[in-house]
Tab-separated table of C-alpha atoms and ligand atoms in Angstrom:
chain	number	residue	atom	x	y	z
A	1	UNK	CA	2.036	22.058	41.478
A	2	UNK	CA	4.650	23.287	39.198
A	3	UNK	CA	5.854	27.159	38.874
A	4	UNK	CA	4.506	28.011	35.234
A	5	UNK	CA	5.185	31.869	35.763
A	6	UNK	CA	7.306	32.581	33.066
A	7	UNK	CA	5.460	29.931	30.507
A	8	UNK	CA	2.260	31.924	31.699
A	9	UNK	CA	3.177	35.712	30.978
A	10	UNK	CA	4.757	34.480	27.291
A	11	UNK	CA	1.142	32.975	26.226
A	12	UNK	CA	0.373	36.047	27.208
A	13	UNK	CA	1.834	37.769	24.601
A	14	UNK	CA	1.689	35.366	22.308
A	15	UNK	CA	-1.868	35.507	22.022
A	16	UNK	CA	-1.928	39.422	21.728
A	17	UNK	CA	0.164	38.796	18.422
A	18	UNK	CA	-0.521	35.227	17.318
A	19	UNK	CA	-4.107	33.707	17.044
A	20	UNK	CA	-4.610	31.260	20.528
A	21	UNK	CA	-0.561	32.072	20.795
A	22	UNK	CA	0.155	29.008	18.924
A	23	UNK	CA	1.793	28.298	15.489
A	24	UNK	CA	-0.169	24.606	15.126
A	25	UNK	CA	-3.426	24.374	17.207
A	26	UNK	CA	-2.798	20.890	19.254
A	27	UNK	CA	-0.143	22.892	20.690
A	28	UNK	CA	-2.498	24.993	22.322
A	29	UNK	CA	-3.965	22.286	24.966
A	30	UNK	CA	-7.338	22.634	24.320
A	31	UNK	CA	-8.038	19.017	24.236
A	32	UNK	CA	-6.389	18.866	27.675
A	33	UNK	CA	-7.657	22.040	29.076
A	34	UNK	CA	-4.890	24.503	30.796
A	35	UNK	CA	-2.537	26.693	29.064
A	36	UNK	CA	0.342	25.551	27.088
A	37	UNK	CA	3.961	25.147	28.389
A	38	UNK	CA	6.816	27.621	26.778
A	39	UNK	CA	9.882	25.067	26.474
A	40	UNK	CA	13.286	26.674	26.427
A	41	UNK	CA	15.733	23.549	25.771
A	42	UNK	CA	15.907	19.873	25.226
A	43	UNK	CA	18.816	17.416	25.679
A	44	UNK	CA	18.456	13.833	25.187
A	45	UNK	CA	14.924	12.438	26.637
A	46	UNK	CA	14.199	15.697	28.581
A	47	UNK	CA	13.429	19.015	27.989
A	48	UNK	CA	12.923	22.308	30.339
A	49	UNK	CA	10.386	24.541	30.062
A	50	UNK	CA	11.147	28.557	30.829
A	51	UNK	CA	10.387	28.474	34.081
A	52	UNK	CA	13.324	25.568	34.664
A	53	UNK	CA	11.107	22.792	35.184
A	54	UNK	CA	12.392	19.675	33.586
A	55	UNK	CA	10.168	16.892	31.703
A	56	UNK	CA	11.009	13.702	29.981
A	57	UNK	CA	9.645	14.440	25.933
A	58	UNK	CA	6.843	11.567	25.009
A	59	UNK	CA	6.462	14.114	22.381
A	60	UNK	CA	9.908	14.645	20.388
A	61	UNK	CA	8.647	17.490	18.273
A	62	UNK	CA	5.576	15.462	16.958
A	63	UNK	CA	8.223	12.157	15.936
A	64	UNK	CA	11.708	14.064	14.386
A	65	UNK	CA	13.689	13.925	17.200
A	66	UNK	CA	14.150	9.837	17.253
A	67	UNK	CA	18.237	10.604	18.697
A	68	UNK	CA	16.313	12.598	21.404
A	69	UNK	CA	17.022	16.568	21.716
A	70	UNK	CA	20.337	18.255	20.871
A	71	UNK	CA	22.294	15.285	19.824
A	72	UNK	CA	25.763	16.402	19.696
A	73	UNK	CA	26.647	15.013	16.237
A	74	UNK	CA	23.810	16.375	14.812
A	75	UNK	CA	24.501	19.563	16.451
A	76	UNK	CA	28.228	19.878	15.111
A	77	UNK	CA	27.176	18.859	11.624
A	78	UNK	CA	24.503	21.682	11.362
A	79	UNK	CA	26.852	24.115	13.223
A	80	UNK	CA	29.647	23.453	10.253
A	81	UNK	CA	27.033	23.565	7.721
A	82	UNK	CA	25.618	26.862	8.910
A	83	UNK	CA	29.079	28.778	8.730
A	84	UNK	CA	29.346	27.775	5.245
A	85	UNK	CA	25.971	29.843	4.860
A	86	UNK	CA	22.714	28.783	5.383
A	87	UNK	CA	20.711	28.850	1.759
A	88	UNK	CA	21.919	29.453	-1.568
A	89	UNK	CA	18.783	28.999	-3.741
A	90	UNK	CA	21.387	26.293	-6.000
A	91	UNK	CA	21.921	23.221	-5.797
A	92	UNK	CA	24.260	21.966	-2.894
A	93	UNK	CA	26.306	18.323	-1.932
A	94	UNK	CA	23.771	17.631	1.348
A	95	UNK	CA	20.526	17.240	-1.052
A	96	UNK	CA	21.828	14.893	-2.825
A	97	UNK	CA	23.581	13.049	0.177
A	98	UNK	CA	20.441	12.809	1.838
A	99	UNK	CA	18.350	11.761	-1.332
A	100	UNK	CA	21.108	9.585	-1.677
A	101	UNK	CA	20.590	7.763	1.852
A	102	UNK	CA	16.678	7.766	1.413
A	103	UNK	CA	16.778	6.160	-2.094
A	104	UNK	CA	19.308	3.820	-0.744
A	105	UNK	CA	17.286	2.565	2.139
A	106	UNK	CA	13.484	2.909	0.897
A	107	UNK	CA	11.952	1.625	-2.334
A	108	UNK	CA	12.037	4.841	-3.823
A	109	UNK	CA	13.764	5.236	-7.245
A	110	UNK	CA	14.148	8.942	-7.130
A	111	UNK	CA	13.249	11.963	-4.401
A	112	UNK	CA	12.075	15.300	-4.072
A	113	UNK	CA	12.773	17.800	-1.420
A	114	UNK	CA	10.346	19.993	0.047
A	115	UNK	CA	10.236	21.480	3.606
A	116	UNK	CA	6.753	20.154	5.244
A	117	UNK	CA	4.831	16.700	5.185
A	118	UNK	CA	2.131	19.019	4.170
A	119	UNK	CA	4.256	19.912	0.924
A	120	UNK	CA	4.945	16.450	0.096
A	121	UNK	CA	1.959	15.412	0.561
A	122	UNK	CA	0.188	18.247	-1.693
A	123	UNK	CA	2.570	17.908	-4.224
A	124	UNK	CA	2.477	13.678	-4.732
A	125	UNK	CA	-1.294	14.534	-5.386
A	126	UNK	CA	-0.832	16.832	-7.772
A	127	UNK	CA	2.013	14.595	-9.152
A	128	UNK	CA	-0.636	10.937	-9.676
A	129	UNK	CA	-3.574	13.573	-10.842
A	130	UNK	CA	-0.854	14.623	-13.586
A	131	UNK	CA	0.545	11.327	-14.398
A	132	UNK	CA	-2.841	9.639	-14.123
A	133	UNK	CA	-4.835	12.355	-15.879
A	134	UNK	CA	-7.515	11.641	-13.464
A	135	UNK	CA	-8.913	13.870	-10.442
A	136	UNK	CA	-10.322	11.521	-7.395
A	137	UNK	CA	-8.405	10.910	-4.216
A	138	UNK	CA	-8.879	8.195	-2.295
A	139	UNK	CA	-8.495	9.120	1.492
A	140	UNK	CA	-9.313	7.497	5.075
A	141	UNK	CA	-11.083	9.067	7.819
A	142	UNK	CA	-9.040	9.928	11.010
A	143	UNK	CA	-5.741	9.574	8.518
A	144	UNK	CA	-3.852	13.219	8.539
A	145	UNK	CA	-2.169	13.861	5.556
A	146	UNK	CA	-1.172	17.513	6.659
A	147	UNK	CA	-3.582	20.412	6.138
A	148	UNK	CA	-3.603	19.894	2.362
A	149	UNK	CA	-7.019	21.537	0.805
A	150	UNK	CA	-8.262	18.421	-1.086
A	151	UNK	CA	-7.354	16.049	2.409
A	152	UNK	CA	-8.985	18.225	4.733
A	153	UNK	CA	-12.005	16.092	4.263
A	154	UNK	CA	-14.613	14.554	5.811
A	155	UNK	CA	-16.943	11.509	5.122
A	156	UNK	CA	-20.501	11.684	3.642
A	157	UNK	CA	-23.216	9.774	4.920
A	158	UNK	CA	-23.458	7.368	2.450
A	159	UNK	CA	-21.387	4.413	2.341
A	160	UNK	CA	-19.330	5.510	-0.463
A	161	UNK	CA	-20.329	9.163	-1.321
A	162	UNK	CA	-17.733	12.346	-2.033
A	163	UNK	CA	-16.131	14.147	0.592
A	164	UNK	CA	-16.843	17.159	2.521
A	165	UNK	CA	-14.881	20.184	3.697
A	166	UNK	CA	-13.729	19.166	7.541
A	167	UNK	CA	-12.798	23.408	8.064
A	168	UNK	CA	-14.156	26.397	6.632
A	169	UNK	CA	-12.158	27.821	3.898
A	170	UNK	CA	-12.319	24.770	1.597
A	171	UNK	CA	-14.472	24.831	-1.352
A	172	UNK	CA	-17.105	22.087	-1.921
A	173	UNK	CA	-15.734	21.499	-5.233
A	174	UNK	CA	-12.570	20.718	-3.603
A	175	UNK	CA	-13.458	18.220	-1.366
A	176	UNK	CA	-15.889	16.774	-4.012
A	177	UNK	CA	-13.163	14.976	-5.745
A	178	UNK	CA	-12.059	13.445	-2.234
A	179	UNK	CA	-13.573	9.990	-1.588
A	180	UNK	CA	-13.175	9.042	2.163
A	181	UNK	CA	-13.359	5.548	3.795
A	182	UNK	CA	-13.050	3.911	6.970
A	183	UNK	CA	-9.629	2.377	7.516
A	184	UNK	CA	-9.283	-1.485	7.162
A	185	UNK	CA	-12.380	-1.747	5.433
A	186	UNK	CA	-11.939	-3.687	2.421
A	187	UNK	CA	-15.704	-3.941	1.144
A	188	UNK	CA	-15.878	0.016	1.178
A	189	UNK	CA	-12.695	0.275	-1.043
A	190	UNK	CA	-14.113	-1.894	-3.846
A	191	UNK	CA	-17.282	-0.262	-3.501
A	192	UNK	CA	-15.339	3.109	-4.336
A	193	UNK	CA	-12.993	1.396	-7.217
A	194	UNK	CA	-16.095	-0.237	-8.877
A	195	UNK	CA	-17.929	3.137	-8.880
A	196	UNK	CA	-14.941	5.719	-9.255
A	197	UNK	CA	-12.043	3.408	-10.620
A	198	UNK	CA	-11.433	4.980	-13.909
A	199	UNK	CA	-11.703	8.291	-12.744
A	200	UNK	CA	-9.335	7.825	-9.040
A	201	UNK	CA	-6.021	9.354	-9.753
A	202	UNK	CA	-4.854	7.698	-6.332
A	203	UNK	CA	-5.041	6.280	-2.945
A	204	UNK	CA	-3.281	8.109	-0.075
A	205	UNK	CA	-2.800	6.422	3.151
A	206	UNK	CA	-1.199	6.551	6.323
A	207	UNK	CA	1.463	3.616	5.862
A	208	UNK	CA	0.363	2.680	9.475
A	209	UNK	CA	-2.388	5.361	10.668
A	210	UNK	CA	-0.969	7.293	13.806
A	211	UNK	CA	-3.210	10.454	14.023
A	212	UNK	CA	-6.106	9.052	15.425
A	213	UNK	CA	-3.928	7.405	18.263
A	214	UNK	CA	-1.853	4.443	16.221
A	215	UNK	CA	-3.985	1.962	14.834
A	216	UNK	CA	-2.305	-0.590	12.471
A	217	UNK	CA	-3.570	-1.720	9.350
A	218	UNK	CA	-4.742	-5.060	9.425
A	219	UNK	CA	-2.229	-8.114	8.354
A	220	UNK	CA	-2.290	-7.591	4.530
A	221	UNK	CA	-4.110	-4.083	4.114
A	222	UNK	CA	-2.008	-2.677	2.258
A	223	UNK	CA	-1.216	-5.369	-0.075
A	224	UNK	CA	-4.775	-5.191	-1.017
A	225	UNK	CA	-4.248	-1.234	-1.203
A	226	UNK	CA	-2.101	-1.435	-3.361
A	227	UNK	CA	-3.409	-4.788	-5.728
A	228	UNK	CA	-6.864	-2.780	-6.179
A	229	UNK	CA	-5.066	0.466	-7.263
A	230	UNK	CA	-2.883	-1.174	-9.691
A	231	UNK	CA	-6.118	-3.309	-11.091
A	232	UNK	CA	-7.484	0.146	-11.427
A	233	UNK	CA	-5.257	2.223	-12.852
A	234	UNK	CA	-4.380	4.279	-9.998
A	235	UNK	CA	-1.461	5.256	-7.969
A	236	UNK	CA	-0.739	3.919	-4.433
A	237	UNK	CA	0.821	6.956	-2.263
A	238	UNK	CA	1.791	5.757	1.036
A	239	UNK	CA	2.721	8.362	3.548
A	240	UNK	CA	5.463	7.929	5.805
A	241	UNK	CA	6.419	11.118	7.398
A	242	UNK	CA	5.295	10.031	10.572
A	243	UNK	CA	6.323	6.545	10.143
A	244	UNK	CA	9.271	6.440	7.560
A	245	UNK	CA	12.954	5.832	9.545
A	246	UNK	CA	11.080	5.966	12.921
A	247	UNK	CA	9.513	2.682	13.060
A	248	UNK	CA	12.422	0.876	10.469
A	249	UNK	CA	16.085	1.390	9.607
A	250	UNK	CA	14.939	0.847	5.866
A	251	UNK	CA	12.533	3.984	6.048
A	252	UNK	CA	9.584	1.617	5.584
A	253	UNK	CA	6.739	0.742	8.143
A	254	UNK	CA	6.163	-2.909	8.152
A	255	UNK	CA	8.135	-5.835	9.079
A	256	UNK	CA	10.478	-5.903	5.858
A	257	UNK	CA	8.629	-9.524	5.193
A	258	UNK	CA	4.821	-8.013	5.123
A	259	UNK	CA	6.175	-5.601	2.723
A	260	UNK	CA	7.617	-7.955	-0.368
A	261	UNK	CA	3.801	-8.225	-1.634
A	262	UNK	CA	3.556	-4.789	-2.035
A	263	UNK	CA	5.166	-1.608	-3.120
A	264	UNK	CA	3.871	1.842	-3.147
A	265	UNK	CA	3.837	4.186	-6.462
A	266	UNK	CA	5.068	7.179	-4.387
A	267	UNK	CA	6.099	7.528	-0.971
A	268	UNK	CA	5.813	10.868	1.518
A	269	UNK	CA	8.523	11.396	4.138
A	270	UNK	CA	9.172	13.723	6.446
A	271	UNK	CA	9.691	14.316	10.577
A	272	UNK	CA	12.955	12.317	11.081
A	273	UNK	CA	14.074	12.847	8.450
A	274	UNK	CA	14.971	16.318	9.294
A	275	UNK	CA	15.914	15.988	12.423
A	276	UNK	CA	14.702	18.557	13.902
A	277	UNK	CA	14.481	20.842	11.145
A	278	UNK	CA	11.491	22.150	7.912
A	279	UNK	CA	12.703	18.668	5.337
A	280	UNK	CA	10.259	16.790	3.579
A	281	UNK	CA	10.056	14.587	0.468
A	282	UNK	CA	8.547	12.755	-1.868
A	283	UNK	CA	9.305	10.154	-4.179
A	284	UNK	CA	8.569	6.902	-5.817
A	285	UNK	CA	8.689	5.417	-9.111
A	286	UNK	CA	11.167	6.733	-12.091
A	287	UNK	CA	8.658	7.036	-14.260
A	288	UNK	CA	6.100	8.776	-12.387
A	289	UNK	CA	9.009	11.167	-10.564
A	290	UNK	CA	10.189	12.397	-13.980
A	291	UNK	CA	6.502	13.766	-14.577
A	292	UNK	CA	7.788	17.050	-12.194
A	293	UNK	CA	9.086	19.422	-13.679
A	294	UNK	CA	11.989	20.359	-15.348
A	295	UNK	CA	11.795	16.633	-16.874
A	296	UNK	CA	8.746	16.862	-17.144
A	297	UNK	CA	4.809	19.029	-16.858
A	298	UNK	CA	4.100	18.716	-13.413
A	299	UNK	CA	5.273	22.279	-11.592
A	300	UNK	CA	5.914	21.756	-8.324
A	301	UNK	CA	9.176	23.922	-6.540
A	302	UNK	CA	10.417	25.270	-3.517
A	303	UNK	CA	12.861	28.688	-2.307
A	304	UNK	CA	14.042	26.184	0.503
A	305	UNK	CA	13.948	23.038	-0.610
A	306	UNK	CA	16.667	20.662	-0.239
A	307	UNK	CA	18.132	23.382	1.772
A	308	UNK	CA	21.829	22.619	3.415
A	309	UNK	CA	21.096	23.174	6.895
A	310	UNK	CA	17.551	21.028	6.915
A	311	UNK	CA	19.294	18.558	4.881
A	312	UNK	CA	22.632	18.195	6.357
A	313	UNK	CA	20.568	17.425	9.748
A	314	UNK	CA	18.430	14.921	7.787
A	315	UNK	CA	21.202	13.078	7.135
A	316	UNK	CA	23.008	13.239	9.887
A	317	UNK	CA	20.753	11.713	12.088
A	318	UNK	CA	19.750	9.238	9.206
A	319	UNK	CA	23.671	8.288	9.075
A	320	UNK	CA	23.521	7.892	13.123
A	321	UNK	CA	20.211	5.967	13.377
A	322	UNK	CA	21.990	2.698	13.086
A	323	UNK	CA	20.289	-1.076	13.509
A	324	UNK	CA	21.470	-0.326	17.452
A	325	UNK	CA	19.403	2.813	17.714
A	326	UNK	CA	16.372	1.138	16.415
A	327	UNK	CA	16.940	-1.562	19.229
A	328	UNK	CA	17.272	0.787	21.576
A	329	UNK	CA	14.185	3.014	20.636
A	330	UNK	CA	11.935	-0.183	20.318
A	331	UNK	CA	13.495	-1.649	23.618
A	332	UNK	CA	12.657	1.861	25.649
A	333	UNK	CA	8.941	1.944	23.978
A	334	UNK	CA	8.444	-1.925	24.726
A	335	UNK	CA	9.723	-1.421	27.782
A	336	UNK	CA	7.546	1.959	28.164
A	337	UNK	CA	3.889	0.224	27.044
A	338	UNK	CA	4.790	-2.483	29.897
A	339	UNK	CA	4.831	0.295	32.698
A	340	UNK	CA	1.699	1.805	31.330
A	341	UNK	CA	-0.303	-1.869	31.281
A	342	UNK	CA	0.848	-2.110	35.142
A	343	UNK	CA	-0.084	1.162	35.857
A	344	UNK	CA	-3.536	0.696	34.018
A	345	UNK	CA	-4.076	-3.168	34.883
A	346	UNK	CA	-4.085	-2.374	38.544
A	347	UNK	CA	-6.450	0.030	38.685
A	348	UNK	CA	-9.140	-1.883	36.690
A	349	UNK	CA	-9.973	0.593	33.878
A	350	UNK	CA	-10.351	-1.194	30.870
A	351	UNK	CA	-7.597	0.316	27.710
A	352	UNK	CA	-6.403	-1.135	25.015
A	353	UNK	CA	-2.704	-0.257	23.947
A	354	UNK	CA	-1.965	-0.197	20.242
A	355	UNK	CA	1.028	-0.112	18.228
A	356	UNK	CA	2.710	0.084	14.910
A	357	UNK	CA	6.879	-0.582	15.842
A	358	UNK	CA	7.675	2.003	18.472
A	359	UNK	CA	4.754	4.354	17.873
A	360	UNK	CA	2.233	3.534	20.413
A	361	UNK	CA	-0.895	5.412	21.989
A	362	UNK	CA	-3.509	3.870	24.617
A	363	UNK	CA	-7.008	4.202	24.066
A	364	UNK	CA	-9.264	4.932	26.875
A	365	UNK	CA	-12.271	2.968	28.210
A	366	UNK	CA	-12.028	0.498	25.264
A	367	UNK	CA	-11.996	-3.151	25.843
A	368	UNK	CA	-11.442	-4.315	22.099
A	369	UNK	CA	-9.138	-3.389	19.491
A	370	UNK	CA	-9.557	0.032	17.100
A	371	UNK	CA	-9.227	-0.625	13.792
A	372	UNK	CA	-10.472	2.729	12.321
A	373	UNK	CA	-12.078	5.809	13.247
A	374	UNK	CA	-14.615	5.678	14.632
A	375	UNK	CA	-13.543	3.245	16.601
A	376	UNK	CA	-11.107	5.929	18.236
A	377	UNK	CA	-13.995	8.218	18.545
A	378	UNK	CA	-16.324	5.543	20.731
A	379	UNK	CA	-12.937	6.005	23.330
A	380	UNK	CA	-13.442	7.682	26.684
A	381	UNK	CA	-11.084	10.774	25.877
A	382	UNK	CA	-12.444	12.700	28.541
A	383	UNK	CA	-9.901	10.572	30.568
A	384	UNK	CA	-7.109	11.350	29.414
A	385	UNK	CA	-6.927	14.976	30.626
A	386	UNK	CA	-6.612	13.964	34.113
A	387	UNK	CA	-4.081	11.639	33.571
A	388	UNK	CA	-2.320	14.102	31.105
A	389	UNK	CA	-1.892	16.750	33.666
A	390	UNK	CA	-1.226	14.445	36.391
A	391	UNK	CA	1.907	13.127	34.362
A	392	UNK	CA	2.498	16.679	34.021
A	393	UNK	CA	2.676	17.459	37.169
A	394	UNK	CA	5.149	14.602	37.884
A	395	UNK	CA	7.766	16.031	35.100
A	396	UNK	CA	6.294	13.681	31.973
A	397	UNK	CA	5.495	16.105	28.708
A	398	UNK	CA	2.164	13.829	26.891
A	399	UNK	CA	0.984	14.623	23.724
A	400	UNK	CA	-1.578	17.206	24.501
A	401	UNK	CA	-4.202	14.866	22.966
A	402	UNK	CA	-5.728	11.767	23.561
A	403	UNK	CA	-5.322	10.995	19.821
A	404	UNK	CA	-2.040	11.536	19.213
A	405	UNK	CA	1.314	9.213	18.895
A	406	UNK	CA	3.562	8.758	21.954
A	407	UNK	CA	7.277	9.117	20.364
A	408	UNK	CA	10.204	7.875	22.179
A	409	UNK	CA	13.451	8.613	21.170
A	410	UNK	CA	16.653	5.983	21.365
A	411	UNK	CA	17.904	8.337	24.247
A	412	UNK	CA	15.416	7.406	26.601
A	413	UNK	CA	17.246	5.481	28.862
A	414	UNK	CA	16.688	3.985	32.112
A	415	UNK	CA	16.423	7.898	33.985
A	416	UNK	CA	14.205	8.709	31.970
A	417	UNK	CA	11.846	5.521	31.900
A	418	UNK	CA	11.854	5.328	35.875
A	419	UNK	CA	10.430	9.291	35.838
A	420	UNK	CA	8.263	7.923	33.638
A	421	UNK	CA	7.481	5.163	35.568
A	422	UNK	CA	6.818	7.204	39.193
A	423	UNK	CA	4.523	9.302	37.332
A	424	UNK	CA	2.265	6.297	36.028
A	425	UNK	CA	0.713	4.768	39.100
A	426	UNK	CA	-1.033	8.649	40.124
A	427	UNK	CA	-2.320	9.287	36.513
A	428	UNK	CA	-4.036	5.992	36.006
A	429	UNK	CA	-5.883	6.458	39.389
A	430	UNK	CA	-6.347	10.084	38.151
A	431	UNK	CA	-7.938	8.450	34.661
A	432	UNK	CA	-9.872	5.870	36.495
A	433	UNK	CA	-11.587	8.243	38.363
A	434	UNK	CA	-12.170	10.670	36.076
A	435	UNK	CA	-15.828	11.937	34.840
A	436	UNK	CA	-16.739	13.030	31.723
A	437	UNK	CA	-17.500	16.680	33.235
A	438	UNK	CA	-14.281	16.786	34.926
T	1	LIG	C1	2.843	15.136	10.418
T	1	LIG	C2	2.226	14.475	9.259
T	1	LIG	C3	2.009	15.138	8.033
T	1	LIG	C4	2.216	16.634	7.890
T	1	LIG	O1	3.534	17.021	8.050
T	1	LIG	P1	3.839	18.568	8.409
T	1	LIG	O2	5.324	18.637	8.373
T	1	LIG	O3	3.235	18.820	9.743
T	1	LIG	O4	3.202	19.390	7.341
T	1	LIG	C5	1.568	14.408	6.968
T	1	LIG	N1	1.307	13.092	7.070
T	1	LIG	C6	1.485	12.422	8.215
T	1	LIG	C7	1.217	10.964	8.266
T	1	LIG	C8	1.930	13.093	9.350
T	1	LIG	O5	2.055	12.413	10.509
């Protein structure tokens, strides 16, 4: 066992001032069981928590940190930009460098800058409800979209009936106007277009779902996505701030080919690219971008958007995420799925591993591919705790969840895989014999 001394008198205090001493609930380990560890620093694939023990990151910050932790270039770009100041509330040269990059690399005609996925997210809505002039949103269960009011729902009973608030604090009425469906289901998105069509402002989905564990769309999902919301009338968002510029150099998900059929209306971004720090975005088509205001009457705004610290990191690690890092990042997580198969395979537990480019997750007691939520749900979970704390234990940070992403980062090299790879055999014993009371 670890020392967790110092990480344990900090939650102390934090939870005196903060409620569960967290500032984002998966971050408190209750899925896991066991109290949260206080990190201190990262560098590269590792980080070390406050009592000095050292892990390799599965987690990078929840998918920014794709150059791994404290990259020196993005360090000494930030450190120049923040002794020029560090907001001015005007414009400044790194937004539009880093709009710049992103409309160079994505479809996008034209970007906004906000400083969460949540923001984007929110504001896109608001942006096809203005431009549309309609009110329904088309969502997918077990797809996050941030803790946006309208997307914190839940499906009905029915097979295509109005959504329902997933948290307290939501209004009925504001859920009513969500529609949710189960991912990859084609028959239960024309049921919802012929009912709803005319009055569905747009479609929001996870470009390639990765917060219910990763499961992929189906070859040509969102082709059809996006063929029934243009019959329709509707927008197609697709949100990519989990997997825009982490799973593609071109800020897409999607093998560039799958994508030529199809082409979102507006696209969310965020984690990577702000490396590390509060930058979001959307953006999308001209026309439907120059509905925000000033151009034109959707509001939307921001005190630190664009900002020139957020953004000059943004950028910098979009500038430095060349066609080698991508090989490297999809080499490490290839490379990273094959030591968890052996690990898994030879202690007889059926899994099934899934992933969308680098983004991977392994679901638990399943001998057949997910394809949508509840699918994820039927998994044994329970196992994962075990195995969670055993890898723990052996200096590997998880995602405190069994149904979230495992991130690598292009500087997790061969150190930091064979850690990794010491750590496996004990946890998948661990998972195998796990019990759903244990
Ligand atoms: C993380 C995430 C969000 C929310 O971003 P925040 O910065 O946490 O608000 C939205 N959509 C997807 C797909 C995400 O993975």
């Amino acid at each position: 066992m670890t020392s967790t001394e110092a990480s344990e008198q900090l939650f102390d205090r934090a939870r005196a001032v903060s409620p569960g001493g967290v500032n984002s609930p998966v971050r408190a380990f209750r899925a896991v069981g066991g109290n949260p560890i206080f990190m201190a620093s990262g560098e590269g694939a590792w980080l070390t928590d406050v009592d000095g023990q050292r892990y390799v990151d599965l987690v990078g910050s929840w998918g920014p940190m794709l150059l791994g932790h404290a990259h020196p270039e993005v360090l000494a770009a930030v450190g120049s930009a923040v002794s020029r100041g560090t907001s001015f509330g005007t414009p400044s040269e790194p937004e539009v460098l880093l709009a710049e990059e992103i409309v160079g690399r994505t479809s996008s005609e034209m970007v906004r800058m906000v400083s969460s996925g949540t923001e984007a997210t929110m504001s896109a809505i608001r942006l096809a409800r203005g431009f549309t002039g309609r009110d329904k949103v088309v969502k997918f269960a077990g797809c996050y979209h941030g803790h946006v009011d309208a997307l914190l729902a839940q499906a009905g009973s029915g097979v295509v009936t109005l959504g329902l608030p997933e948290t307290p604090g939501v209004p009925l009425h504001v859920t009513a106007d969500t529609i949710v469906l189960p991912y990859n289901d084609r028959a239960a998105i024309e049921a919802a277009f012929a009912e709803y069509g005319d009055e569905i402002a747009c479609l929001i989905t996870e470009a390639a779902a990765g917060n219910m564990g990763v499961v992929p769309p189906e070859p040509g999902f969102n082709q059809f996505l996006s063929e029934v919301t243009a019959r329709h009338g509707a927008l197609f968002i697709s949100d990519e701030v989990m997997t825009g510029f982490r799973v593609t150099r071109s800020g897409h998900w999607g093998l560039d080919g799958e994508r030529e059929g199809w082409a979102p209306d507006l696209v969310t971004y965020g984690k990577v690219m702000g490396g590390g720090f509060p930058a979001a975005a959307f953006g999308g088509r001209r026309d439907v971008m120059e509905q925000l205001a000033p151009v034109g009457p959707v509001y939307q705004a921001g005190t630190l958007s664009g900002n020139p610290i957020a953004t000059t990191a943004g950028l910098t690690t979009l500038r430095l995420a060349d066609a080698a890092a991508y090989e490297r990042l999809d080499a490490a997580s290839s490379h990273l799925q094959g030591l968890v198969r052996d690990a898994l395979d030879a202690t007889g537990l059926p899994y099934v591993i899934q992933n969308a480019g680098n983004m991977f997750s392994v679901f638990w007691g399943v001998d057949a591919p997910v394809t949508d939520f509840a699918g994820a749900q039927a998994q044994e979970a329970w196992r994962y705790k075990p195995f969670f704390h055993a890898m723990l234990d052996a200096g590997v940070y998880l995602p405190p969840s069994a149904f979230e992403c495992w991130f690598v980062s292009a500087a997790h090299d061969e150190q930091a895989l064979s850690r990794i790879g010491e750590a496996l055999p004990g946890a998948a014993r661990a998972a195998a014999q796990a019990t759903p009371e244990s």
